[in-house]
Amino acid sequence: DAGVIQSPRHEVTEMGQEVTLRCKPISGHNSLFWYRQTMMRGLELLIYFNNNVPIDDSGMPEDRFSAKMPNASFSTLKIQPSEPRDSAVYFCASRRDASYNEQFFGPGTRLTVL
Amino acid sequence: KQEVTQIPAALSVPEGENLVLNCSFTDSAIYNLQWFRQDPGKGLTSLLLIQSSQREQTSGRLNASLDKSSGRSTLYIAASQPGDSATYLCAVRPQDYGQNFVFGPGTRLSVLP
């Protein structure tokens, strides 16, 4: 199993540009999570999908952020327009189902907004 | 609202020592607790998952305990090695279905050769 796959691994962009982060969860997992990690705030849950449906998006900071999961094997997190304070490492994680299973994390995307 | 803290924030020990990392959470109503390891610039690797009905889990040199009533978990690392150097995070899953994992800030461990 390849684990959770994220792309790109690094992204450098200028303020105002659109940024799209991608995630492929572990095959057979039906829960997917997007997290953001910064030095100041630690690891924060942004949004959580179960069976491709957004269940909890209360962590999404503002309307500039949006996430989709068009099918069980792909999800995107989009920031439009991006701002320097969005610079962080964004992690995707998946879990087998909504019960008590452990989460598995991808390697993360390091985003720098200049 | 569930809050998770970890003490100490950083720890430096000589190789071979046994050590304990601490995790505290404010609300004992949890489904489970998970310990992760994060290497610099990398993602999180799952180490151990303890269900709320369990008292401890073991994997190799790692042992994690859970005292739900007091809101505490410890991660015990036996015979530490330089390769154990990383940041260790604990995360709890509250029973409130609307919430998923709440993470602690982590303990940065350095094991000196």
JSON list of C-alpha atoms in Angstrom, two decimals:
[
{"chain": "A", "resi": 1, "resn": "ASP", "atom": "CA", "xyz": [0.00, 0.00, 0.00]},
{"chain": "A", "resi": 2, "resn": "ALA", "atom": "CA", "xyz": [1.42, 3.38, -1.03]},
{"chain": "A", "resi": 3, "resn": "GLY", "atom": "CA", "xyz": [-0.08, 5.22, 1.92]},
{"chain": "A", "resi": 4, "resn": "VAL", "atom": "CA", "xyz": [-1.71, 8.63, 1.66]},
{"chain": "A", "resi": 5, "resn": "ILE", "atom": "CA", "xyz": [-0.34, 10.53, -1.32]},
{"chain": "A", "resi": 6, "resn": "GLN", "atom": "CA", "xyz": [-0.19, 14.31, -1.49]},
{"chain": "A", "resi": 7, "resn": "SER", "atom": "CA", "xyz": [0.90, 16.65, -4.24]},
{"chain": "A", "resi": 8, "resn": "PRO", "atom": "CA", "xyz": [2.70, 18.87, -4.67]},
{"chain": "A", "resi": 9, "resn": "ARG", "atom": "CA", "xyz": [5.18, 18.38, -1.84]},
{"chain": "A", "resi": 10, "resn": "HIS", "atom": "CA", "xyz": [6.25, 22.00, -2.01]},
{"chain": "A", "resi": 11, "resn": "GLU", "atom": "CA", "xyz": [4.45, 25.03, -3.42]},
{"chain": "A", "resi": 12, "resn": "VAL", "atom": "CA", "xyz": [5.69, 28.58, -3.59]},
{"chain": "A", "resi": 13, "resn": "THR", "atom": "CA", "xyz": [3.29, 31.17, -4.92]},
{"chain": "A", "resi": 14, "resn": "GLU", "atom": "CA", "xyz": [2.61, 34.87, -4.82]},
{"chain": "A", "resi": 15, "resn": "MET", "atom": "CA", "xyz": [-0.12, 36.54, -2.84]},
{"chain": "A", "resi": 16, "resn": "GLY", "atom": "CA", "xyz": [-3.41, 36.57, -4.69]},
{"chain": "A", "resi": 17, "resn": "GLN", "atom": "CA", "xyz": [-2.77, 33.42, -6.69]},
{"chain": "A", "resi": 18, "resn": "GLU", "atom": "CA", "xyz": [-4.97, 30.34, -6.54]},
{"chain": "A", "resi": 19, "resn": "VAL", "atom": "CA", "xyz": [-3.46, 27.28, -4.89]},
{"chain": "A", "resi": 20, "resn": "THR", "atom": "CA", "xyz": [-4.75, 23.72, -5.22]},
{"chain": "A", "resi": 21, "resn": "LEU", "atom": "CA", "xyz": [-3.49, 20.92, -3.00]},
{"chain": "A", "resi": 22, "resn": "ARG", "atom": "CA", "xyz": [-4.27, 17.31, -3.84]},
{"chain": "A", "resi": 23, "resn": "CYS", "atom": "CA", "xyz": [-4.70, 14.14, -1.83]},
{"chain": "A", "resi": 24, "resn": "LYS", "atom": "CA", "xyz": [-5.21, 10.48, -2.59]},
{"chain": "A", "resi": 25, "resn": "PRO", "atom": "CA", "xyz": [-6.29, 8.53, 0.50]},
{"chain": "A", "resi": 26, "resn": "ILE", "atom": "CA", "xyz": [-5.41, 4.92, 1.23]},
{"chain": "A", "resi": 27, "resn": "SER", "atom": "CA", "xyz": [-7.54, 2.61, -0.88]},
{"chain": "A", "resi": 28, "resn": "GLY", "atom": "CA", "xyz": [-10.55, 1.38, 1.05]},
{"chain": "A", "resi": 29, "resn": "HIS", "atom": "CA", "xyz": [-10.52, 4.24, 3.53]},
{"chain": "A", "resi": 30, "resn": "ASN", "atom": "CA", "xyz": [-13.73, 6.25, 3.55]},
{"chain": "A", "resi": 31, "resn": "SER", "atom": "CA", "xyz": [-12.83, 9.07, 5.96]},
{"chain": "A", "resi": 32, "resn": "LEU", "atom": "CA", "xyz": [-10.50, 11.87, 4.85]},
{"chain": "A", "resi": 33, "resn": "PHE", "atom": "CA", "xyz": [-9.14, 14.82, 6.79]},
{"chain": "A", "resi": 34, "resn": "TRP", "atom": "CA", "xyz": [-7.33, 18.02, 5.86]},
{"chain": "A", "resi": 35, "resn": "TYR", "atom": "CA", "xyz": [-5.07, 19.58, 8.53]},
{"chain": "A", "resi": 36, "resn": "ARG", "atom": "CA", "xyz": [-2.89, 22.66, 8.67]},
{"chain": "A", "resi": 37, "resn": "GLN", "atom": "CA", "xyz": [0.27, 22.85, 10.80]},
{"chain": "A", "resi": 38, "resn": "THR", "atom": "CA", "xyz": [2.06, 26.04, 11.82]},
{"chain": "A", "resi": 39, "resn": "MET", "atom": "CA", "xyz": [4.53, 26.84, 14.54]},
{"chain": "A", "resi": 40, "resn": "MET", "atom": "CA", "xyz": [2.11, 29.23, 16.20]},
{"chain": "A", "resi": 41, "resn": "ARG", "atom": "CA", "xyz": [-1.06, 27.13, 16.16]},
{"chain": "A", "resi": 42, "resn": "GLY", "atom": "CA", "xyz": [0.18, 23.56, 15.90]},
{"chain": "A", "resi": 43, "resn": "LEU", "atom": "CA", "xyz": [-1.92, 21.02, 14.03]},
{"chain": "A", "resi": 44, "resn": "GLU", "atom": "CA", "xyz": [-5.47, 22.14, 13.23]},
{"chain": "A", "resi": 45, "resn": "LEU", "atom": "CA", "xyz": [-8.26, 20.18, 11.58]},
{"chain": "A", "resi": 46, "resn": "LEU", "atom": "CA", "xyz": [-9.68, 22.11, 8.63]},
{"chain": "A", "resi": 47, "resn": "ILE", "atom": "CA", "xyz": [-12.31, 19.75, 7.24]},
{"chain": "A", "resi": 48, "resn": "TYR", "atom": "CA", "xyz": [-13.38, 16.13, 7.47]},
{"chain": "A", "resi": 49, "resn": "PHE", "atom": "CA", "xyz": [-15.14, 13.97, 4.84]},
{"chain": "A", "resi": 50, "resn": "ASN", "atom": "CA", "xyz": [-16.92, 10.69, 5.36]},
{"chain": "A", "resi": 51, "resn": "ASN", "atom": "CA", "xyz": [-17.95, 8.71, 2.27]},
{"chain": "A", "resi": 52, "resn": "ASN", "atom": "CA", "xyz": [-17.04, 11.75, 0.13]},
{"chain": "A", "resi": 53, "resn": "VAL", "atom": "CA", "xyz": [-19.43, 14.03, 2.04]},
{"chain": "A", "resi": 54, "resn": "PRO", "atom": "CA", "xyz": [-18.11, 16.96, 4.10]},
{"chain": "A", "resi": 55, "resn": "ILE", "atom": "CA", "xyz": [-19.10, 16.29, 7.70]},
{"chain": "A", "resi": 56, "resn": "ASP", "atom": "CA", "xyz": [-17.34, 19.04, 9.62]},
{"chain": "A", "resi": 57, "resn": "ASP", "atom": "CA", "xyz": [-15.85, 22.12, 7.97]},
{"chain": "A", "resi": 58, "resn": "SER", "atom": "CA", "xyz": [-15.86, 24.30, 11.07]},
{"chain": "A", "resi": 59, "resn": "GLY", "atom": "CA", "xyz": [-12.08, 24.50, 10.96]},
{"chain": "A", "resi": 60, "resn": "MET", "atom": "CA", "xyz": [-11.94, 26.09, 7.53]},
{"chain": "A", "resi": 61, "resn": "PRO", "atom": "CA", "xyz": [-10.57, 29.55, 8.30]},
{"chain": "A", "resi": 62, "resn": "GLU", "atom": "CA", "xyz": [-12.57, 31.59, 5.82]},
{"chain": "A", "resi": 63, "resn": "ASP", "atom": "CA", "xyz": [-14.33, 31.60, 2.49]},
{"chain": "A", "resi": 64, "resn": "ARG", "atom": "CA", "xyz": [-11.05, 31.69, 0.61]},
{"chain": "A", "resi": 65, "resn": "PHE", "atom": "CA", "xyz": [-10.65, 28.02, 1.52]},
{"chain": "A", "resi": 66, "resn": "SER", "atom": "CA", "xyz": [-12.70, 25.28, -0.13]},
{"chain": "A", "resi": 67, "resn": "ALA", "atom": "CA", "xyz": [-12.38, 21.51, -0.25]},
{"chain": "A", "resi": 68, "resn": "LYS", "atom": "CA", "xyz": [-13.93, 18.89, -2.47]},
{"chain": "A", "resi": 69, "resn": "MET", "atom": "CA", "xyz": [-13.97, 15.13, -2.64]},
{"chain": "A", "resi": 70, "resn": "PRO", "atom": "CA", "xyz": [-15.45, 14.14, -6.01]},
{"chain": "A", "resi": 71, "resn": "ASN", "atom": "CA", "xyz": [-14.78, 10.44, -5.44]},
{"chain": "A", "resi": 72, "resn": "ALA", "atom": "CA", "xyz": [-13.40, 8.03, -2.87]},
{"chain": "A", "resi": 73, "resn": "SER", "atom": "CA", "xyz": [-9.84, 8.26, -4.18]},
{"chain": "A", "resi": 74, "resn": "PHE", "atom": "CA", "xyz": [-9.29, 12.00, -4.59]},
{"chain": "A", "resi": 75, "resn": "SER", "atom": "CA", "xyz": [-9.68, 15.24, -2.69]},
{"chain": "A", "resi": 76, "resn": "THR", "atom": "CA", "xyz": [-8.57, 18.82, -3.23]},
{"chain": "A", "resi": 77, "resn": "LEU", "atom": "CA", "xyz": [-8.06, 21.79, -0.94]},
{"chain": "A", "resi": 78, "resn": "LYS", "atom": "CA", "xyz": [-8.16, 25.12, -2.75]},
{"chain": "A", "resi": 79, "resn": "ILE", "atom": "CA", "xyz": [-7.15, 28.55, -1.53]},
{"chain": "A", "resi": 80, "resn": "GLN", "atom": "CA", "xyz": [-8.28, 31.48, -3.64]},
{"chain": "A", "resi": 81, "resn": "PRO", "atom": "CA", "xyz": [-6.89, 34.10, -3.32]},
{"chain": "A", "resi": 82, "resn": "SER", "atom": "CA", "xyz": [-3.89, 33.02, -1.26]},
{"chain": "A", "resi": 83, "resn": "GLU", "atom": "CA", "xyz": [-2.33, 35.26, 1.40]},
{"chain": "A", "resi": 84, "resn": "PRO", "atom": "CA", "xyz": [1.06, 35.15, 3.18]},
{"chain": "A", "resi": 85, "resn": "ARG", "atom": "CA", "xyz": [-0.63, 34.04, 6.43]},
{"chain": "A", "resi": 86, "resn": "ASP", "atom": "CA", "xyz": [-1.74, 30.86, 4.65]},
{"chain": "A", "resi": 87, "resn": "SER", "atom": "CA", "xyz": [1.87, 29.69, 4.60]},
{"chain": "A", "resi": 88, "resn": "ALA", "atom": "CA", "xyz": [1.94, 26.38, 6.47]},
{"chain": "A", "resi": 89, "resn": "VAL", "atom": "CA", "xyz": [2.26, 22.65, 5.98]},
{"chain": "A", "resi": 90, "resn": "TYR", "atom": "CA", "xyz": [-1.02, 21.11, 4.88]},
{"chain": "A", "resi": 91, "resn": "PHE", "atom": "CA", "xyz": [-1.58, 17.45, 5.71]},
{"chain": "A", "resi": 92, "resn": "CYS", "atom": "CA", "xyz": [-4.13, 15.02, 4.41]},
{"chain": "A", "resi": 93, "resn": "ALA", "atom": "CA", "xyz": [-5.03, 11.95, 6.46]},
{"chain": "A", "resi": 94, "resn": "SER", "atom": "CA", "xyz": [-7.36, 9.01, 5.94]},
{"chain": "A", "resi": 95, "resn": "ARG", "atom": "CA", "xyz": [-9.09, 6.50, 8.17]},
{"chain": "A", "resi": 96, "resn": "ARG", "atom": "CA", "xyz": [-10.78, 3.24, 7.30]},
{"chain": "A", "resi": 97, "resn": "ASP", "atom": "CA", "xyz": [-14.18, 4.32, 8.54]},
{"chain": "A", "resi": 98, "resn": "ALA", "atom": "CA", "xyz": [-15.93, 6.60, 10.99]},
{"chain": "A", "resi": 99, "resn": "SER", "atom": "CA", "xyz": [-15.53, 4.24, 13.91]},
{"chain": "A", "resi": 100, "resn": "TYR", "atom": "CA", "xyz": [-12.52, 3.90, 16.13]},
{"chain": "A", "resi": 101, "resn": "ASN", "atom": "CA", "xyz": [-9.72, 3.35, 13.67]},
{"chain": "A", "resi": 102, "resn": "GLU", "atom": "CA", "xyz": [-6.40, 5.14, 13.58]},
{"chain": "A", "resi": 103, "resn": "GLN", "atom": "CA", "xyz": [-5.59, 7.91, 11.14]},
{"chain": "A", "resi": 104, "resn": "PHE", "atom": "CA", "xyz": [-2.79, 7.70, 8.60]},
{"chain": "A", "resi": 105, "resn": "PHE", "atom": "CA", "xyz": [-1.12, 10.87, 7.43]},
{"chain": "A", "resi": 106, "resn": "GLY", "atom": "CA", "xyz": [0.36, 11.88, 4.11]},
{"chain": "A", "resi": 107, "resn": "PRO", "atom": "CA", "xyz": [3.79, 13.55, 3.84]},
{"chain": "A", "resi": 108, "resn": "GLY", "atom": "CA", "xyz": [2.26, 17.02, 3.65]},
{"chain": "A", "resi": 109, "resn": "THR", "atom": "CA", "xyz": [2.48, 19.98, 1.27]},
{"chain": "A", "resi": 110, "resn": "ARG", "atom": "CA", "xyz": [4.66, 22.85, 2.38]},
{"chain": "A", "resi": 111, "resn": "LEU", "atom": "CA", "xyz": [3.00, 26.03, 1.11]},
{"chain": "A", "resi": 112, "resn": "THR", "atom": "CA", "xyz": [4.80, 29.36, 1.00]},
{"chain": "A", "resi": 113, "resn": "VAL", "atom": "CA", "xyz": [2.85, 32.43, -0.08]},
{"chain": "A", "resi": 114, "resn": "LEU", "atom": "CA", "xyz": [5.09, 35.40, -0.81]},
{"chain": "B", "resi": 1, "resn": "LYS", "atom": "CA", "xyz": [-14.14, 22.04, 24.41]},
{"chain": "B", "resi": 2, "resn": "GLN", "atom": "CA", "xyz": [-11.42, 19.39, 24.56]},
{"chain": "B", "resi": 3, "resn": "GLU", "atom": "CA", "xyz": [-7.88, 20.67, 25.08]},
{"chain": "B", "resi": 4, "resn": "VAL", "atom": "CA", "xyz": [-4.72, 18.60, 24.96]},
{"chain": "B", "resi": 5, "resn": "THR", "atom": "CA", "xyz": [-1.40, 19.52, 26.54]},
{"chain": "B", "resi": 6, "resn": "GLN", "atom": "CA", "xyz": [1.97, 17.79, 26.50]},
{"chain": "B", "resi": 7, "resn": "ILE", "atom": "CA", "xyz": [4.80, 18.05, 28.98]},
{"chain": "B", "resi": 8, "resn": "PRO", "atom": "CA", "xyz": [7.65, 18.60, 28.56]},
{"chain": "B", "resi": 9, "resn": "ALA", "atom": "CA", "xyz": [7.75, 20.70, 25.41]},
{"chain": "B", "resi": 10, "resn": "ALA", "atom": "CA", "xyz": [11.28, 19.50, 24.74]},
{"chain": "B", "resi": 11, "resn": "LEU", "atom": "CA", "xyz": [13.49, 16.77, 26.19]},
{"chain": "B", "resi": 12, "resn": "SER", "atom": "CA", "xyz": [17.11, 15.85, 25.67]},
{"chain": "B", "resi": 13, "resn": "VAL", "atom": "CA", "xyz": [18.48, 12.56, 27.00]},
{"chain": "B", "resi": 14, "resn": "PRO", "atom": "CA", "xyz": [21.60, 10.44, 26.51]},
{"chain": "B", "resi": 15, "resn": "GLU", "atom": "CA", "xyz": [21.28, 7.27, 24.48]},
{"chain": "B", "resi": 16, "resn": "GLY", "atom": "CA", "xyz": [20.12, 4.23, 26.42]},
{"chain": "B", "resi": 17, "resn": "GLU", "atom": "CA", "xyz": [17.90, 6.03, 28.90]},
{"chain": "B", "resi": 18, "resn": "ASN", "atom": "CA", "xyz": [14.29, 5.07, 29.51]},
{"chain": "B", "resi": 19, "resn": "LEU", "atom": "CA", "xyz": [11.97, 8.06, 29.23]},
{"chain": "B", "resi": 20, "resn": "VAL", "atom": "CA", "xyz": [8.35, 9.08, 29.66]},
{"chain": "B", "resi": 21, "resn": "LEU", "atom": "CA", "xyz": [6.37, 11.60, 27.66]},
{"chain": "B", "resi": 22, "resn": "ASN", "atom": "CA", "xyz": [3.16, 12.98, 29.12]},
{"chain": "B", "resi": 23, "resn": "CYS", "atom": "CA", "xyz": [-0.16, 13.92, 27.56]},
{"chain": "B", "resi": 24, "resn": "SER", "atom": "CA", "xyz": [-3.13, 15.46, 29.38]},
{"chain": "B", "resi": 25, "resn": "PHE", "atom": "CA", "xyz": [-6.64, 16.13, 28.15]},
{"chain": "B", "resi": 26, "resn": "THR", "atom": "CA", "xyz": [-9.43, 18.11, 29.78]},
{"chain": "B", "resi": 27, "resn": "ASP", "atom": "CA", "xyz": [-12.49, 16.01, 28.93]},
{"chain": "B", "resi": 28, "resn": "SER", "atom": "CA", "xyz": [-12.42, 12.31, 29.79]},
{"chain": "B", "resi": 29, "resn": "ALA", "atom": "CA", "xyz": [-15.23, 11.53, 27.34]},
{"chain": "B", "resi": 30, "resn": "ILE", "atom": "CA", "xyz": [-13.05, 10.18, 24.54]},
{"chain": "B", "resi": 31, "resn": "TYR", "atom": "CA", "xyz": [-13.27, 7.36, 22.01]},
{"chain": "B", "resi": 32, "resn": "ASN", "atom": "CA", "xyz": [-9.56, 6.80, 21.78]},
{"chain": "B", "resi": 33, "resn": "LEU", "atom": "CA", "xyz": [-6.12, 8.35, 21.99]},
{"chain": "B", "resi": 34, "resn": "GLN", "atom": "CA", "xyz": [-3.37, 8.06, 19.42]},
{"chain": "B", "resi": 35, "resn": "TRP", "atom": "CA", "xyz": [0.36, 8.74, 19.68]},
{"chain": "B", "resi": 36, "resn": "PHE", "atom": "CA", "xyz": [2.23, 9.94, 16.61]},
{"chain": "B", "resi": 37, "resn": "ARG", "atom": "CA", "xyz": [5.82, 10.61, 15.71]},
{"chain": "B", "resi": 38, "resn": "GLN", "atom": "CA", "xyz": [6.83, 13.44, 13.39]},
{"chain": "B", "resi": 39, "resn": "ASP", "atom": "CA", "xyz": [10.31, 13.77, 11.94]},
{"chain": "B", "resi": 40, "resn": "PRO", "atom": "CA", "xyz": [11.47, 17.23, 10.82]},
{"chain": "B", "resi": 41, "resn": "GLY", "atom": "CA", "xyz": [9.89, 18.19, 7.52]},
{"chain": "B", "resi": 42, "resn": "LYS", "atom": "CA", "xyz": [7.88, 14.99, 7.38]},
{"chain": "B", "resi": 43, "resn": "GLY", "atom": "CA", "xyz": [4.36, 13.80, 8.01]},
{"chain": "B", "resi": 44, "resn": "LEU", "atom": "CA", "xyz": [3.00, 12.05, 11.09]},
{"chain": "B", "resi": 45, "resn": "THR", "atom": "CA", "xyz": [3.57, 8.36, 11.67]},
{"chain": "B", "resi": 46, "resn": "SER", "atom": "CA", "xyz": [1.10, 6.49, 13.84]},
{"chain": "B", "resi": 47, "resn": "LEU", "atom": "CA", "xyz": [2.77, 4.75, 16.79]},
{"chain": "B", "resi": 48, "resn": "LEU", "atom": "CA", "xyz": [0.02, 3.46, 19.03]},
{"chain": "B", "resi": 49, "resn": "LEU", "atom": "CA", "xyz": [-3.76, 3.73, 19.29]},
{"chain": "B", "resi": 50, "resn": "ILE", "atom": "CA", "xyz": [-5.48, 3.13, 22.64]},
{"chain": "B", "resi": 51, "resn": "GLN", "atom": "CA", "xyz": [-9.24, 2.66, 22.74]},
{"chain": "B", "resi": 52, "resn": "SER", "atom": "CA", "xyz": [-11.10, 4.20, 25.66]},
{"chain": "B", "resi": 53, "resn": "SER", "atom": "CA", "xyz": [-11.73, 0.75, 27.14]},
{"chain": "B", "resi": 54, "resn": "GLN", "atom": "CA", "xyz": [-8.02, -0.13, 27.14]},
{"chain": "B", "resi": 55, "resn": "ARG", "atom": "CA", "xyz": [-5.37, 0.71, 29.72]},
{"chain": "B", "resi": 56, "resn": "GLU", "atom": "CA", "xyz": [-2.26, 0.33, 27.59]},
{"chain": "B", "resi": 57, "resn": "GLN", "atom": "CA", "xyz": [-0.77, -0.68, 24.26]},
{"chain": "B", "resi": 58, "resn": "THR", "atom": "CA", "xyz": [2.72, -1.91, 23.48]},
{"chain": "B", "resi": 59, "resn": "SER", "atom": "CA", "xyz": [4.78, -1.95, 20.31]},
{"chain": "B", "resi": 60, "resn": "GLY", "atom": "CA", "xyz": [8.42, -2.92, 20.54]},
{"chain": "B", "resi": 61, "resn": "ARG", "atom": "CA", "xyz": [10.20, -0.49, 22.86]},
{"chain": "B", "resi": 62, "resn": "LEU", "atom": "CA", "xyz": [7.12, 1.72, 23.12]},
{"chain": "B", "resi": 63, "resn": "ASN", "atom": "CA", "xyz": [4.39, 1.43, 25.73]},
{"chain": "B", "resi": 64, "resn": "ALA", "atom": "CA", "xyz": [1.45, 3.82, 25.95]},
{"chain": "B", "resi": 65, "resn": "SER", "atom": "CA", "xyz": [-0.89, 3.94, 28.92]},
{"chain": "B", "resi": 66, "resn": "LEU", "atom": "CA", "xyz": [-4.25, 5.60, 29.30]},
{"chain": "B", "resi": 67, "resn": "ASP", "atom": "CA", "xyz": [-5.97, 6.77, 32.48]},
{"chain": "B", "resi": 68, "resn": "LYS", "atom": "CA", "xyz": [-9.18, 8.18, 31.11]},
{"chain": "B", "resi": 69, "resn": "SER", "atom": "CA", "xyz": [-10.65, 9.24, 34.44]},
{"chain": "B", "resi": 70, "resn": "SER", "atom": "CA", "xyz": [-7.69, 11.48, 35.22]},
{"chain": "B", "resi": 71, "resn": "GLY", "atom": "CA", "xyz": [-7.29, 12.65, 31.63]},
{"chain": "B", "resi": 72, "resn": "ARG", "atom": "CA", "xyz": [-3.75, 11.38, 31.19]},
{"chain": "B", "resi": 73, "resn": "SER", "atom": "CA", "xyz": [-1.69, 9.25, 28.87]},
{"chain": "B", "resi": 74, "resn": "THR", "atom": "CA", "xyz": [2.01, 8.45, 28.96]},
{"chain": "B", "resi": 75, "resn": "LEU", "atom": "CA", "xyz": [4.32, 7.18, 26.25]},
{"chain": "B", "resi": 76, "resn": "TYR", "atom": "CA", "xyz": [7.21, 5.16, 27.65]},
{"chain": "B", "resi": 77, "resn": "ILE", "atom": "CA", "xyz": [10.25, 4.65, 25.46]},
{"chain": "B", "resi": 78, "resn": "ALA", "atom": "CA", "xyz": [12.70, 2.01, 26.65]},
{"chain": "B", "resi": 79, "resn": "ALA", "atom": "CA", "xyz": [16.42, 2.06, 25.91]},
{"chain": "B", "resi": 80, "resn": "SER", "atom": "CA", "xyz": [16.24, 5.21, 23.80]},
{"chain": "B", "resi": 81, "resn": "GLN", "atom": "CA", "xyz": [18.27, 5.49, 20.59]},
{"chain": "B", "resi": 82, "resn": "PRO", "atom": "CA", "xyz": [19.36, 8.49, 18.49]},
{"chain": "B", "resi": 83, "resn": "GLY", "atom": "CA", "xyz": [16.87, 7.33, 15.86]},
{"chain": "B", "resi": 84, "resn": "ASP", "atom": "CA", "xyz": [14.07, 8.04, 18.33]},
{"chain": "B", "resi": 85, "resn": "SER", "atom": "CA", "xyz": [14.78, 11.77, 18.01]},
{"chain": "B", "resi": 86, "resn": "ALA", "atom": "CA", "xyz": [11.60, 13.37, 16.70]},
{"chain": "B", "resi": 87, "resn": "THR", "atom": "CA", "xyz": [8.53, 15.27, 17.87]},
{"chain": "B", "resi": 88, "resn": "TYR", "atom": "CA", "xyz": [5.91, 13.10, 19.56]},
{"chain": "B", "resi": 89, "resn": "LEU", "atom": "CA", "xyz": [2.28, 14.19, 19.42]},
{"chain": "B", "resi": 90, "resn": "CYS", "atom": "CA", "xyz": [-0.72, 12.77, 21.17]},
{"chain": "B", "resi": 91, "resn": "ALA", "atom": "CA", "xyz": [-4.26, 13.22, 19.87]},
{"chain": "B", "resi": 92, "resn": "VAL", "atom": "CA", "xyz": [-7.61, 12.39, 21.41]},
{"chain": "B", "resi": 93, "resn": "ARG", "atom": "CA", "xyz": [-10.87, 11.71, 19.65]},
{"chain": "B", "resi": 94, "resn": "PRO", "atom": "CA", "xyz": [-13.71, 13.18, 21.75]},
{"chain": "B", "resi": 95, "resn": "GLN", "atom": "CA", "xyz": [-16.98, 11.31, 22.04]},
{"chain": "B", "resi": 96, "resn": "ASP", "atom": "CA", "xyz": [-18.74, 14.36, 20.67]},
{"chain": "B", "resi": 97, "resn": "TYR", "atom": "CA", "xyz": [-19.22, 13.10, 17.13]},
{"chain": "B", "resi": 98, "resn": "GLY", "atom": "CA", "xyz": [-18.83, 16.58, 15.71]},
{"chain": "B", "resi": 99, "resn": "GLN", "atom": "CA", "xyz": [-15.19, 16.61, 16.64]},
{"chain": "B", "resi": 100, "resn": "ASN", "atom": "CA", "xyz": [-12.38, 14.51, 15.38]},
{"chain": "B", "resi": 101, "resn": "PHE", "atom": "CA", "xyz": [-8.86, 14.33, 16.63]},
{"chain": "B", "resi": 102, "resn": "VAL", "atom": "CA", "xyz": [-7.67, 17.14, 18.90]},
{"chain": "B", "resi": 103, "resn": "PHE", "atom": "CA", "xyz": [-3.88, 17.31, 18.89]},
{"chain": "B", "resi": 104, "resn": "GLY", "atom": "CA", "xyz": [-1.45, 18.30, 21.58]},
{"chain": "B", "resi": 105, "resn": "PRO", "atom": "CA", "xyz": [1.45, 20.65, 20.77]},
{"chain": "B", "resi": 106, "resn": "GLY", "atom": "CA", "xyz": [4.01, 17.84, 20.87]},
{"chain": "B", "resi": 107, "resn": "THR", "atom": "CA", "xyz": [7.20, 17.02, 22.77]},
{"chain": "B", "resi": 108, "resn": "ARG", "atom": "CA", "xyz": [10.45, 17.46, 20.85]},
{"chain": "B", "resi": 109, "resn": "LEU", "atom": "CA", "xyz": [12.78, 14.62, 21.84]},
{"chain": "B", "resi": 110, "resn": "SER", "atom": "CA", "xyz": [16.53, 14.57, 21.23]},
{"chain": "B", "resi": 111, "resn": "VAL", "atom": "CA", "xyz": [18.46, 11.41, 22.05]},
{"chain": "B", "resi": 112, "resn": "LEU", "atom": "CA", "xyz": [22.18, 12.14, 22.17]},
{"chain": "B", "resi": 113, "resn": "PRO", "atom": "CA", "xyz": [24.69, 9.48, 21.10]}
]
